[in-house]
CSV table of C-alpha atoms in Angstrom, one decimal:
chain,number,residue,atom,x,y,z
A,1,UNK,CA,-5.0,-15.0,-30.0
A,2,UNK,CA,-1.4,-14.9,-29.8
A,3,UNK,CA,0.8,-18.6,-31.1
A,4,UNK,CA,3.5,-17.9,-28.8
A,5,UNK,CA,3.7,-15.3,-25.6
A,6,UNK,CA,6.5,-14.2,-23.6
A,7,UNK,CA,6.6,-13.5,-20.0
A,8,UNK,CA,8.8,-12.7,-16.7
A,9,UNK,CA,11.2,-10.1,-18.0
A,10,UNK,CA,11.6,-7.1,-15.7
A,11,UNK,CA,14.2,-4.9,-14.5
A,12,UNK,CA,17.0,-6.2,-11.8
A,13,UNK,CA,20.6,-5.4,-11.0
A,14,UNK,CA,23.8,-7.4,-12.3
A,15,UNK,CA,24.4,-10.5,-10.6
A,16,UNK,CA,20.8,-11.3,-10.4
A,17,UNK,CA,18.4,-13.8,-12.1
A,18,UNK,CA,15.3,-14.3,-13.9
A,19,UNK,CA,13.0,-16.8,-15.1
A,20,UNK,CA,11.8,-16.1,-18.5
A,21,UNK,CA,8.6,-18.5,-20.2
A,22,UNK,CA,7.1,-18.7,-23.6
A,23,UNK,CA,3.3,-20.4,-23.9
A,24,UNK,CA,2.8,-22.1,-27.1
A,25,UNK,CA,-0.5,-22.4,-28.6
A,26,UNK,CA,-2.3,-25.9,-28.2
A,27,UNK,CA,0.2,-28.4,-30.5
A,28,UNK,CA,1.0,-26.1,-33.6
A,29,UNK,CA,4.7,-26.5,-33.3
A,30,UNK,CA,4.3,-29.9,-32.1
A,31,UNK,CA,8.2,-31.9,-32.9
A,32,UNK,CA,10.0,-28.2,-33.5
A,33,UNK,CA,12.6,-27.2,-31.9
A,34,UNK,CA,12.3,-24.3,-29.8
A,35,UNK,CA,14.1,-20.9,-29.2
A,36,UNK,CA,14.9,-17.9,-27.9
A,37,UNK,CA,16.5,-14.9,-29.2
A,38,UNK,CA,16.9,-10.9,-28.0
A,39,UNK,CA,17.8,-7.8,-29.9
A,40,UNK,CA,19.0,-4.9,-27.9
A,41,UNK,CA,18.3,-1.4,-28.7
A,42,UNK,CA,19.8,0.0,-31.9
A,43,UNK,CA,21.4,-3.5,-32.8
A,44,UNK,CA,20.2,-6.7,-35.1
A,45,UNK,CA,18.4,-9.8,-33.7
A,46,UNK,CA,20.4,-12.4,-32.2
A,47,UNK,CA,20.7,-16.0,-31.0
A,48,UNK,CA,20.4,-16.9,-27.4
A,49,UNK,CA,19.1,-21.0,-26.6
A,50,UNK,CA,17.0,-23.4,-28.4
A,51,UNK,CA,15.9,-26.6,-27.1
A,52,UNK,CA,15.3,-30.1,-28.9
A,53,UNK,CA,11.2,-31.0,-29.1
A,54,UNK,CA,12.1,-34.3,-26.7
A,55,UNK,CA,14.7,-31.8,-24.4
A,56,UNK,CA,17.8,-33.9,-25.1
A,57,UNK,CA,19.7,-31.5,-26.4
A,58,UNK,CA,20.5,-27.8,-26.3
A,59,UNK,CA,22.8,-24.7,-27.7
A,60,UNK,CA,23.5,-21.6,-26.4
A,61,UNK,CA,25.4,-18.8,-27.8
A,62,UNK,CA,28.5,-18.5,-26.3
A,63,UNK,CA,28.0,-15.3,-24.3
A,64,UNK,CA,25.2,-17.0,-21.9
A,65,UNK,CA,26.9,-20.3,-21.9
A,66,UNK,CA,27.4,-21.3,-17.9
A,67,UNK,CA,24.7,-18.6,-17.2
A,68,UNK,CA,21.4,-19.3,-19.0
A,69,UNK,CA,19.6,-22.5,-19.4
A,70,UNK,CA,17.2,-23.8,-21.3
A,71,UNK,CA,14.1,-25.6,-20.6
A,72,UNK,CA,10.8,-27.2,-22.1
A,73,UNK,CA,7.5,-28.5,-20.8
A,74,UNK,CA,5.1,-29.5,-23.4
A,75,UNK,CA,2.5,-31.2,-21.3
A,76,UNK,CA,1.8,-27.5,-20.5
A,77,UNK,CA,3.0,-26.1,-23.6
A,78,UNK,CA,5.7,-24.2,-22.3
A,79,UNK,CA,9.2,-23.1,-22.9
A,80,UNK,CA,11.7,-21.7,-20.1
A,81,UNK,CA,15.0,-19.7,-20.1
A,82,UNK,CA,16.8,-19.5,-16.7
A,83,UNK,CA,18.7,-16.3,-16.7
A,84,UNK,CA,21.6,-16.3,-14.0
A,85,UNK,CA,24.5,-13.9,-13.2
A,86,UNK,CA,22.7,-11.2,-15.6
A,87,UNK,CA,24.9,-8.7,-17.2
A,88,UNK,CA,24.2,-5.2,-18.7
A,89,UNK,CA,24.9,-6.5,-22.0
A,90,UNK,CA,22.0,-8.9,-21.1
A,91,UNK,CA,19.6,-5.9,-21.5
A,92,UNK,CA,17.5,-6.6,-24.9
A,93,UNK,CA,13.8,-7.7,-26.0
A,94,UNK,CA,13.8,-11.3,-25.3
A,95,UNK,CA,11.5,-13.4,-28.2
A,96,UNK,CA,10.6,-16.9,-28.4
A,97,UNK,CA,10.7,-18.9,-31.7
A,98,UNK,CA,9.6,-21.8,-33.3
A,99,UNK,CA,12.4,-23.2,-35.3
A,100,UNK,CA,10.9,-23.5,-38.7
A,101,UNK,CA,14.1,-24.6,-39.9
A,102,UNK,CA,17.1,-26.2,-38.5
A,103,UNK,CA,20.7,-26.8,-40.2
A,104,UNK,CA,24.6,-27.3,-39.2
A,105,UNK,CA,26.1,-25.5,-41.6
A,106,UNK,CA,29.9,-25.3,-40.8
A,107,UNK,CA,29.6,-27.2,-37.6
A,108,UNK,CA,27.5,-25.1,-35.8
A,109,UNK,CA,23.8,-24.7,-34.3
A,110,UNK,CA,21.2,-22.9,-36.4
A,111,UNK,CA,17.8,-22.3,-35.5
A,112,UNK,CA,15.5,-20.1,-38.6
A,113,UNK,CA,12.1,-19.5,-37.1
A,114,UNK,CA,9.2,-19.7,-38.5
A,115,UNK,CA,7.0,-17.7,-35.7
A,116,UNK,CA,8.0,-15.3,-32.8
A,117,UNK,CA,6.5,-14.1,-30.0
A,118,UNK,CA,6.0,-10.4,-29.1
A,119,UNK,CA,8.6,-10.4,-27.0
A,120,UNK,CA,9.2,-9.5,-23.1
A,121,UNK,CA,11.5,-6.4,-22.1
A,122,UNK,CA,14.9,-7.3,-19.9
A,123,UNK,CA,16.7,-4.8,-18.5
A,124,UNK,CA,20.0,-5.0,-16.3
A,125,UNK,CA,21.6,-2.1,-14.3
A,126,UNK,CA,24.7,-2.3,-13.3
């Protein structure tokens, strides 16, 4: 019933890896790009990856730069984010997002969704 539903979060030491993947319901957010963002206990929402509609191009915040990447596969309607050399920072609800809106204010990236999934729990011991 869900539009979009995370899954493959879990609990693993620093240093490890997961793969996290967001299903997309039938061809709603057909052309959008896609994202992902996590919000850790006590702290605000914040950006992680999004991903181009065609996968050409992608952003990443600048902590999970050279650590996470970012992957689509629409013929199955599904969004990844590969999660190596995980932190304890890391730990945080991860969602997934349909970019609603996308601009370059200043230079930079911005992805403001329109939907979110429910979100999957990560959690990193150190």
């Amino acid at each position: 019933q869900e539009d979009l539903v995370e899954s493959g979060g879990g609990l693993v030491q620093a240093g490890e890896s997961l793969r996290l993947s967001c299903t997309t319901a039938g061809h709603m957010f057909r052309g959008l790009d896609m994202g992902w963002f996590r919000q850790a206990a006590g702290k605000e929402r914040e950006f992680v990856a999004a991903i181009t509609w065609n996968g050409d191009n992608t952003h990443y915040a600048n902590s999970v730069k050279g650590r996470f990447t970012i992957s689509n596969e629409n013929a199955k309607n599904t969004m990844y984010l590969q999660m190596n050399d995980l932190r304890p920072e890391d730990t945080a609800v991860y969602y997934c997002a349909a970019c609603g809106h996308v601009s370059f204010l200043g230079g930079y990236y911005q992805c403001r969704p329109s939907d979110w999934g429910p979100g999957t729990q990560v959690t990193v011991s150190s």
